[in-house]
Amino acid sequence: MTVTLCLFVLHQPMIRAIRSARTQCEERGVIQRECAAIRAQFRQADNGGRSHNLAKLLYVHMLGYPAHFGQMECVRMIASPRYSEKRVGYLGAMMLLDEKQDASLLITNSIKNDLSNSNQYIQSLALCTLACMGSAEMCRDLAPEIDRLLRASNSYIKKKAALCAVHIVRKVHDLGELFTKAARSLLTEKNHGVVHGAVVLITELCERNSETLERFRKTVPDLVQIMKGLVISGYSPDHDVAGISDPFLQVRILRLLRILGRNNEGASDAMNDLLAQVATNTDSTKTVGNAVLYETVLTVLDIKSESGLRVLAVNILGRFLLNNDRNIRYIAMTSLQKIVGTDHNAVQRHRGTIVDCLKDQDASVKRRALDLSLALVSASNIRSMMKELLSFLSSCPPELRSQTASGIFNAAERYAPSQRWHIDTILHVLTTAGGDVRDETVPNLIQLITNTSELHCYTVHKLYRALLSDISQQPLVQVACWCIGEYGDLLLRGECQETEPVQVTEDDVLDVLETVLQSHMSFPSTRGFALTATMKLSTRITENVDRIRSIVSIYGSCIDVELQQRAVEYNALFKKYDHMSLLFKRLMHSPWLNTDLKLMQPSTLSVFSVVATVTVYEKDGVTVTLSCEKQSDSGLTVTLTASNSTESDIRGFTLQAAVPKSVQLHMKAPSGDSLPARGAAKVTQMVVLNNPNKVA
Amino acid sequence: MFEVMKFEWAGRSGLIAFRSSQSFVCCLISALTKAGTTKTCQPIKIIMFALVANQKVVRDWPCFGVVLGGSFLPRGGYTVLLFKMQFMLLFSRQGKLRLQKWYVPLSDKEKKKITRELVQTVLARKPKMCSFLEWRDLKIVYKRYASLYFCCAIEDQDNELITLEIIHRYVELLDKYFGSVCELDIIFNFEKAYFILDEFLLGGEAQETSKKNVLKAIEQADLLQEEAETPRSVLEEIGLT
């Protein structure tokens, strides 16, 4: 078909000139000159060349240059009696005027006139423009016209009027009422375009108004008939696409059936056979067939379909999963995701294929496969699924790592077949993707390890080995430090049932902790863990306490305030108490550990909360014991009890206490200030501590 | 009961009151007034967000009826489906726009921003990747034909595969019209590309499913145009007679 020669070719020299500009600057120069000329032309009276001037301007606009001075010209052109000018005028209106521009209202009258024009191509221009950019006001104004056209015009106009009505209803919902009757009668027409428009319109009306939906349910048999005609009928050259008769219409009818069949047994029953027929007979070798099948599946899964039909639909999705075309695999997984909750077992059958899609090249496909895989994890497949997921984690795109890690943790928590497996899995994730896990992973893991007492030896060995190879993954390093601090003695013992034991000396262990302390990769919080662990080891080891003391005192002048405070406190403890072992007794399960993340870092205060009664001073016959009682989340009552085992009374006995700045201290009156001899009586004093900031 | 906050959108402002339950978030949006005015707002629209599985849909549903500040009783409670093509863009491998058709009202600035971002996103995709991608809250369906990318933005519930067919149908129409169409045809005859598109899609929906009929209509319209222009000859127009 040859392109008809018309005035439009007159804008081509300008296009050529713009394209031949070698730089952006040159282009701008050309554009400026052209726009000036166009502006001049616009100001002149009708000279017949208006259409190509506006066309030029529209081209310039598409390149991204301002063209608002052409808006009024569009309005003028639309009002012109000449078709060529109207055509470009309306095109200009659709490009330059949108409902936000005030000028758009000015074309309402022209549109109204053109809608009643005797020439259908002029009517068509008006309909197209209204459907593209008609504002709510314009729609209200022109709705009656559209309704008239829906009832009495030729097919060419009817099909356009139907879609115009769709736009009107989207803009002004109440106007839906106006079109309901006309829409119904359009369904009986023979012309595909008209029927298509009618189906789209009815869909829109039903979506907007539930009463209308009820009324249109009666059309289900008619729709089924039309579909049957399309599916079974012979070859229809006008509407055939690769052997499918009018797939566009088929898809829209299926969609309407979906809306009509939802939540309604009767309607769903009426369409059941048809859907089965479409699902079975549609050729799936080409995309177009798959498009129809896809819509069928979506409909089947949404309405109240028979179980057999549902199985058929899920099987189609299963077949899609095996399709060579990546697009088909992608949409299959999208649909399966929607039904994995309701049809879990059916989707499980395709688990293998879904897991294979984790290895797809396309990131969107990978994401879909990940979502589905996580949804398909269950107690029976946890081991094999976890293997796949962990393997995926090590090679997945960075934007998916966090989601994968969380998914793995959730799955592990729900379905872990054994505690050792659970700990191993978490450690694996921390080693592979330590930087992408959430904050609460560390305390959660510490909690888990604490509770799995039979695996303490195993865990500390694993973590120690992990630390030896890599200290960059912060969550892993933090947990490892904590573990070594807590169970370092098990490490030093050199024996382990669950795994190969290490032969290490105390110095080796301290070396590792010091490396963490000194590494530039360690976060301040990680250093905190390492320092505390070092301190705790002072009770678990025998020979290197001095080394520990020196490490701790170095950090007493550390720039990091948290670390410094910690070190200073520990130093003080070193000085005050020789019986460090009592203070750093193994942390048992304590409610404090759960309430606040900060408290997870073993602090002196939380330690006190665990120990029942500690003898904190025993010298020259005077014994002072201390016992704690937790009052609240941040309050603690300490009872100091002093006794005197010497032969003589001690008078003027006072106790003093010092606490960190943010902790509030209230010492109650002692029961007395003299300690009678030979432990005849004790002096007690209560100290109430309030730690609102929960400092260490 | 309802949380209320002020918001601005598209140069207008309004109040939004919302409340959520397990399966949906219900929002009342008051009359949108032009930003800067102080009209008291009456709740006249309801926009319901239904959260079902991974779907997030938006729909106006005036028939629901609402009591602001009191209890709210929804009807049905099923998901509302959205199908609409929001826009179609054609651009070259260098990111130059060759055609843009917008079916939603947006300011020039917004259109430019969307175009820029989307073009960048699509051009960054590798050849073997999926034709579909999620972008903002839209689904993007794109396909490359020679040096041109055809890119459609559809809403949540739309069928991506049929959108690919729509794109293909449009390319076929261009091909039939221009005779083995290439990018240059669309550059130098861009208005024709628009006319053909407007004869195939109306308001974002397919209006004619027969290739033959679309081409016939274009032919007729072109003839009409020629007739309208023949009174003056081309030479006259460019001032050579």
GROMACS .gro file of N, CA, C and O in nm, chain B residues 163-233:
model
  284
  859THR      N    1  -0.140  -0.857   2.590
  859THR     CA    2  -0.081  -0.726   2.562
  859THR      C    3   0.032  -0.742   2.461
  859THR      O    4   0.050  -0.658   2.373
  860LEU      N    5   0.109  -0.850   2.474
  860LEU     CA    6   0.213  -0.876   2.374
  860LEU      C    7   0.150  -0.893   2.236
  860LEU      O    8   0.206  -0.847   2.136
  861GLU      N    9   0.033  -0.956   2.232
  861GLU     CA   10  -0.036  -0.973   2.105
  861GLU      C   11  -0.083  -0.840   2.049
  861GLU      O   12  -0.082  -0.819   1.929
  862ILE      N   13  -0.125  -0.752   2.139
  862ILE     CA   14  -0.168  -0.620   2.096
  862ILE      C   15  -0.051  -0.544   2.035
  862ILE      O   16  -0.063  -0.482   1.928
  863ILE      N   17   0.062  -0.551   2.101
  863ILE     CA   18   0.182  -0.486   2.046
  863ILE      C   19   0.213  -0.544   1.909
  863ILE      O   20   0.240  -0.471   1.813
  864HIS      N   21   0.207  -0.675   1.900
  864HIS     CA   22   0.239  -0.739   1.774
  864HIS      C   23   0.143  -0.698   1.665
  864HIS      O   24   0.184  -0.674   1.551
  865ARG      N   25   0.015  -0.690   1.699
  865ARG     CA   26  -0.086  -0.648   1.602
  865ARG      C   27  -0.055  -0.508   1.551
  865ARG      O   28  -0.064  -0.480   1.431
  866TYR      N   29  -0.015  -0.419   1.638
  866TYR     CA   30   0.016  -0.282   1.600
  866TYR      C   31   0.134  -0.280   1.504
  866TYR      O   32   0.133  -0.210   1.402
  867VAL      N   33   0.235  -0.358   1.533
  867VAL     CA   34   0.351  -0.366   1.445
  867VAL      C   35   0.311  -0.419   1.308
  867VAL      O   36   0.356  -0.367   1.206
  868GLU      N   37   0.224  -0.518   1.308
  868GLU     CA   38   0.176  -0.574   1.180
  868GLU      C   39   0.104  -0.467   1.099
  868GLU      O   40   0.119  -0.458   0.977
  869LEU      N   41   0.022  -0.388   1.168
  869LEU     CA   42  -0.052  -0.282   1.100
  869LEU      C   43   0.044  -0.181   1.038
  869LEU      O   44   0.028  -0.139   0.922
  870LEU      N   45   0.144  -0.141   1.115
  870LEU     CA   46   0.242  -0.046   1.064
  870LEU      C   47   0.314  -0.104   0.943
  870LEU      O   48   0.338  -0.036   0.843
  871ASP      N   49   0.345  -0.233   0.956
  871ASP     CA   50   0.419  -0.301   0.850
  871ASP      C   51   0.338  -0.304   0.721
  871ASP      O   52   0.391  -0.279   0.613
  872LYS      N   53   0.210  -0.336   0.735
  872LYS     CA   54   0.123  -0.345   0.618
  872LYS      C   55   0.107  -0.207   0.555
  872LYS      O   56   0.107  -0.191   0.434
  873TYR      N   57   0.093  -0.107   0.638
  873TYR     CA   58   0.068   0.029   0.590
  873TYR      C   59   0.189   0.086   0.518
  873TYR      O   60   0.180   0.139   0.408
  874PHE      N   61   0.305   0.078   0.581
  874PHE     CA   62   0.425   0.138   0.523
  874PHE      C   63   0.498   0.045   0.427
  874PHE      O   64   0.586   0.088   0.355
  875GLY      N   65   0.462  -0.080   0.431
  875GLY     CA   66   0.535  -0.176   0.347
  875GLY      C   67   0.671  -0.200   0.406
  875GLY      O   68   0.764  -0.120   0.383
  876SER      N   69   0.686  -0.303   0.484
  876SER     CA   70   0.813  -0.336   0.549
  876SER      C   71   0.864  -0.217   0.631
  876SER      O   72   0.965  -0.154   0.600
  877VAL      N   73   0.793  -0.188   0.735
  877VAL     CA   74   0.819  -0.066   0.812
  877VAL      C   75   0.956  -0.070   0.881
  877VAL      O   76   1.006  -0.175   0.921
  878CYS      N   77   1.018   0.048   0.890
  878CYS     CA   78   1.142   0.059   0.966
  878CYS      C   79   1.132   0.186   1.051
  878CYS      O   80   1.038   0.263   1.037
  879GLU      N   81   1.229   0.207   1.136
  879GLU     CA   82   1.220   0.318   1.231
  879GLU      C   83   1.207   0.452   1.159
  879GLU      O   84   1.132   0.540   1.202
  880LEU      N   85   1.275   0.467   1.047
  880LEU     CA   86   1.271   0.595   0.974
  880LEU      C   87   1.130   0.630   0.929
  880LEU      O   88   1.090   0.747   0.931
  881ASP      N   89   1.054   0.528   0.891
  881ASP     CA   90   0.915   0.552   0.850
  881ASP      C   91   0.840   0.618   0.963
  881ASP      O   92   0.762   0.711   0.943
  882ILE      N   93   0.863   0.567   1.082
  882ILE     CA   94   0.789   0.618   1.197
  882ILE      C   95   0.839   0.756   1.237
  882ILE      O   96   0.765   0.838   1.290
  883ILE      N   97   0.964   0.784   1.211
  883ILE     CA   98   1.017   0.916   1.243
  883ILE      C   99   0.958   1.020   1.149
  883ILE      O  100   0.904   1.122   1.191
  884PHE      N  101   0.965   0.992   1.018
  884PHE     CA  102   0.922   1.092   0.921
  884PHE      C  103   0.772   1.097   0.901
  884PHE      O  104   0.719   1.194   0.849
  885ASN      N  105   0.704   0.993   0.943
  885ASN     CA  106   0.558   0.992   0.928
  885ASN      C  107   0.493   0.963   1.063
  885ASN      O  108   0.400   0.883   1.072
  886PHE      N  109   0.542   1.032   1.163
  886PHE     CA  110   0.496   1.000   1.299
  886PHE      C  111   0.346   1.018   1.314
  886PHE      O  112   0.280   0.942   1.384
  887GLU      N  113   0.291   1.119   1.245
  887GLU     CA  114   0.148   1.142   1.263
  887GLU      C  115   0.068   1.024   1.208
  887GLU      O  116  -0.037   0.990   1.262
  888LYS      N  117   0.120   0.958   1.106
  888LYS     CA  118   0.052   0.840   1.053
  888LYS      C  119   0.053   0.727   1.156
  888LYS      O  120  -0.044   0.654   1.170
  889ALA      N  121   0.168   0.714   1.224
  889ALA     CA  122   0.178   0.609   1.325
  889ALA      C  123   0.070   0.630   1.431
  889ALA      O  124   0.008   0.536   1.478
  890TYR      N  125   0.049   0.758   1.465
  890TYR     CA  126  -0.055   0.789   1.564
  890TYR      C  127  -0.193   0.757   1.510
  890TYR      O  128  -0.278   0.701   1.577
  891PHE      N  129  -0.217   0.795   1.382
  891PHE     CA  130  -0.349   0.771   1.325
  891PHE      C  131  -0.381   0.622   1.323
  891PHE      O  132  -0.493   0.580   1.350
  892ILE      N  133  -0.279   0.544   1.288
  892ILE     CA  134  -0.301   0.399   1.283
  892ILE      C  135  -0.329   0.347   1.424
  892ILE      O  136  -0.420   0.266   1.445
  893LEU      N  137  -0.251   0.394   1.520
  893LEU     CA  138  -0.273   0.350   1.658
  893LEU      C  139  -0.414   0.387   1.704
  893LEU      O  140  -0.484   0.308   1.768
  894ASP      N  141  -0.457   0.508   1.668
  894ASP     CA  142  -0.589   0.555   1.711
  894ASP      C  143  -0.703   0.481   1.642
  894ASP      O  144  -0.816   0.487   1.687
  895GLU      N  145  -0.671   0.413   1.532
  895GLU     CA  146  -0.774   0.335   1.464
  895GLU      C  147  -0.777   0.193   1.522
  895GLU      O  148  -0.873   0.119   1.503
  896PHE      N  149  -0.672   0.156   1.593
  896PHE     CA  150  -0.664   0.022   1.651
  896PHE      C  151  -0.705   0.022   1.799
  896PHE      O  152  -0.779  -0.063   1.846
  897LEU      N  153  -0.652   0.121   1.874
  897LEU     CA  154  -0.686   0.131   2.016
  897LEU      C  155  -0.765   0.258   2.042
  897LEU      O  156  -0.737   0.361   1.981
  898LEU      N  157  -0.860   0.251   2.132
  898LEU     CA  158  -0.937   0.369   2.170
  898LEU      C  159  -0.945   0.373   2.322
  898LEU      O  160  -0.994   0.278   2.383
  899GLY      N  161  -0.895   0.479   2.380
  899GLY     CA  162  -0.897   0.488   2.525
  899GLY      C  163  -0.817   0.376   2.590
  899GLY      O  164  -0.843   0.339   2.704
  900GLY      N  165  -0.719   0.320   2.518
  900GLY     CA  166  -0.636   0.215   2.576
  900GLY      C  167  -0.689   0.075   2.552
  900GLY      O  168  -0.626  -0.023   2.590
  901GLU      N  169  -0.805   0.063   2.489
  901GLU     CA  170  -0.861  -0.070   2.462
  901GLU      C  171  -0.864  -0.096   2.312
  901GLU      O  172  -0.881  -0.003   2.234
  902ALA      N  173  -0.854  -0.222   2.271
  902ALA     CA  174  -0.862  -0.255   2.129
  902ALA      C  175  -1.005  -0.226   2.083
  902ALA      O  176  -1.101  -0.267   2.146
  903GLN      N  177  -1.018  -0.154   1.969
  903GLN     CA  178  -1.152  -0.123   1.920
  903GLN      C  179  -1.190  -0.209   1.800
  903GLN      O  180  -1.307  -0.228   1.772
  904GLU      N  181  -1.091  -0.259   1.730
  904GLU     CA  182  -1.118  -0.340   1.611
  904GLU      C  183  -1.022  -0.457   1.611
  904GLU      O  184  -0.901  -0.438   1.615
  905THR      N  185  -1.078  -0.577   1.608
  905THR     CA  186  -0.992  -0.694   1.618
  905THR      C  187  -0.957  -0.752   1.481
  905THR      O  188  -0.887  -0.851   1.472
  906SER      N  189  -1.007  -0.689   1.375
  906SER     CA  190  -0.974  -0.738   1.242
  906SER      C  191  -0.871  -0.647   1.179
  906SER      O  192  -0.894  -0.527   1.165
  907LYS      N  193  -0.760  -0.704   1.139
  907LYS     CA  194  -0.651  -0.625   1.078
  907LYS      C  195  -0.703  -0.554   0.953
  907LYS      O  196  -0.679  -0.436   0.932
  908LYS      N  197  -0.775  -0.629   0.874
  908LYS     CA  198  -0.826  -0.577   0.748
  908LYS      C  199  -0.910  -0.452   0.770
  908LYS      O  200  -0.893  -0.351   0.700
  909ASN      N  201  -0.998  -0.458   0.867
  909ASN     CA  202  -1.088  -0.345   0.890
  909ASN      C  203  -1.014  -0.220   0.934
  909ASN      O  204  -1.051  -0.108   0.897
  910VAL      N  205  -0.910  -0.237   1.016
  910VAL     CA  206  -0.833  -0.121   1.060
  910VAL      C  207  -0.767  -0.055   0.940
  910VAL      O  208  -0.775   0.066   0.921
  911LEU      N  209  -0.705  -0.136   0.857
  911LEU     CA  210  -0.634  -0.082   0.742
  911LEU      C  211  -0.730  -0.015   0.643
  911LEU      O  212  -0.699   0.089   0.585
  912LYS      N  213  -0.848  -0.075   0.628
  912LYS     CA  214  -0.948  -0.018   0.539
  912LYS      C  215  -0.989   0.121   0.589
  912LYS      O  216  -0.998   0.216   0.511
  913ALA      N  217  -1.010   0.131   0.718
  913ALA     CA  218  -1.052   0.259   0.776
  913ALA      C  219  -0.945   0.366   0.756
  913ALA      O  220  -0.976   0.481   0.721
  914ILE      N  221  -0.821   0.328   0.774
  914ILE     CA  222  -0.711   0.424   0.756
  914ILE      C  223  -0.707   0.471   0.611
  914ILE      O  224  -0.690   0.590   0.581
  915GLU      N  225  -0.723   0.375   0.523
  915GLU     CA  226  -0.722   0.408   0.380
  915GLU      C  227  -0.829   0.510   0.347
  915GLU      O  228  -0.805   0.610   0.279
  916GLN      N  229  -0.948   0.485   0.397
  916GLN     CA  230  -1.059   0.576   0.373
  916GLN      C  231  -1.030   0.714   0.430
  916GLN      O  232  -1.056   0.817   0.366
  917ALA      N  233  -0.978   0.717   0.550
  917ALA     CA  234  -0.949   0.845   0.615
  917ALA      C  235  -0.842   0.921   0.538
  917ALA      O  236  -0.851   1.043   0.520
  918ASP      N  237  -0.742   0.847   0.487
  918ASP     CA  238  -0.638   0.913   0.408
  918ASP      C  239  -0.696   0.973   0.281
  918ASP      O  240  -0.658   1.084   0.241
  919LEU      N  241  -0.787   0.900   0.217
  919LEU     CA  242  -0.851   0.950   0.095
  919LEU      C  243  -0.926   1.079   0.126
  919LEU      O  244  -0.919   1.176   0.051
  920LEU      N  245  -0.996   1.075   0.236
  920LEU     CA  246  -1.072   1.193   0.279
  920LEU      C  247  -0.979   1.312   0.298
  920LEU      O  248  -1.009   1.424   0.259
  921GLN      N  249  -0.865   1.285   0.353
  921GLN     CA  250  -0.768   1.390   0.377
  921GLN      C  251  -0.719   1.446   0.244
  921GLN      O  252  -0.706   1.567   0.226
  922GLU      N  253  -0.691   1.355   0.153
  922GLU     CA  254  -0.642   1.397   0.023
  922GLU      C  255  -0.744   1.486  -0.046
  922GLU      O  256  -0.710   1.591  -0.100
  923GLU      N  257  -0.871   1.443  -0.040
  923GLU     CA  258  -0.978   1.523  -0.100
  923GLU      C  259  -0.981   1.661  -0.039
  923GLU      O  260  -0.999   1.761  -0.109
  924ALA      N  261  -0.966   1.665   0.093
  924ALA     CA  262  -0.973   1.794   0.162
  924ALA      C  263  -0.860   1.885   0.119
  924ALA      O  264  -0.870   2.008   0.127
  925GLU      N  265  -0.751   1.825   0.073
  925GLU     CA  266  -0.636   1.908   0.039
  925GLU      C  267  -0.624   1.938  -0.109
  925GLU      O  268  -0.556   2.030  -0.148
  926THR      N  269  -0.691   1.860  -0.194
  926THR     CA  270  -0.669   1.877  -0.339
  926THR      C  271  -0.709   2.012  -0.397
  926THR      O  272  -0.649   2.055  -0.493
  927PRO      N  273  -0.806   2.081  -0.343
  927PRO     CA  274  -0.835   2.214  -0.401
  927PRO      C  275  -0.709   2.297  -0.423
  927PRO      O  276  -0.695   2.364  -0.521
  928ARG      N  277  -0.614   2.288  -0.331
  928ARG     CA  278  -0.489   2.359  -0.359
  928ARG      C  279  -0.383   2.257  -0.392
  928ARG      O  280  -0.372   2.156  -0.327
  929SER      N  281  -0.306   2.286  -0.491
  929SER     CA  282  -0.202   2.189  -0.523
  929SER      C  283  -0.085   2.207  -0.428
  929SER      O  284  -0.069   2.311  -0.364
   0.00000   0.00000   0.00000
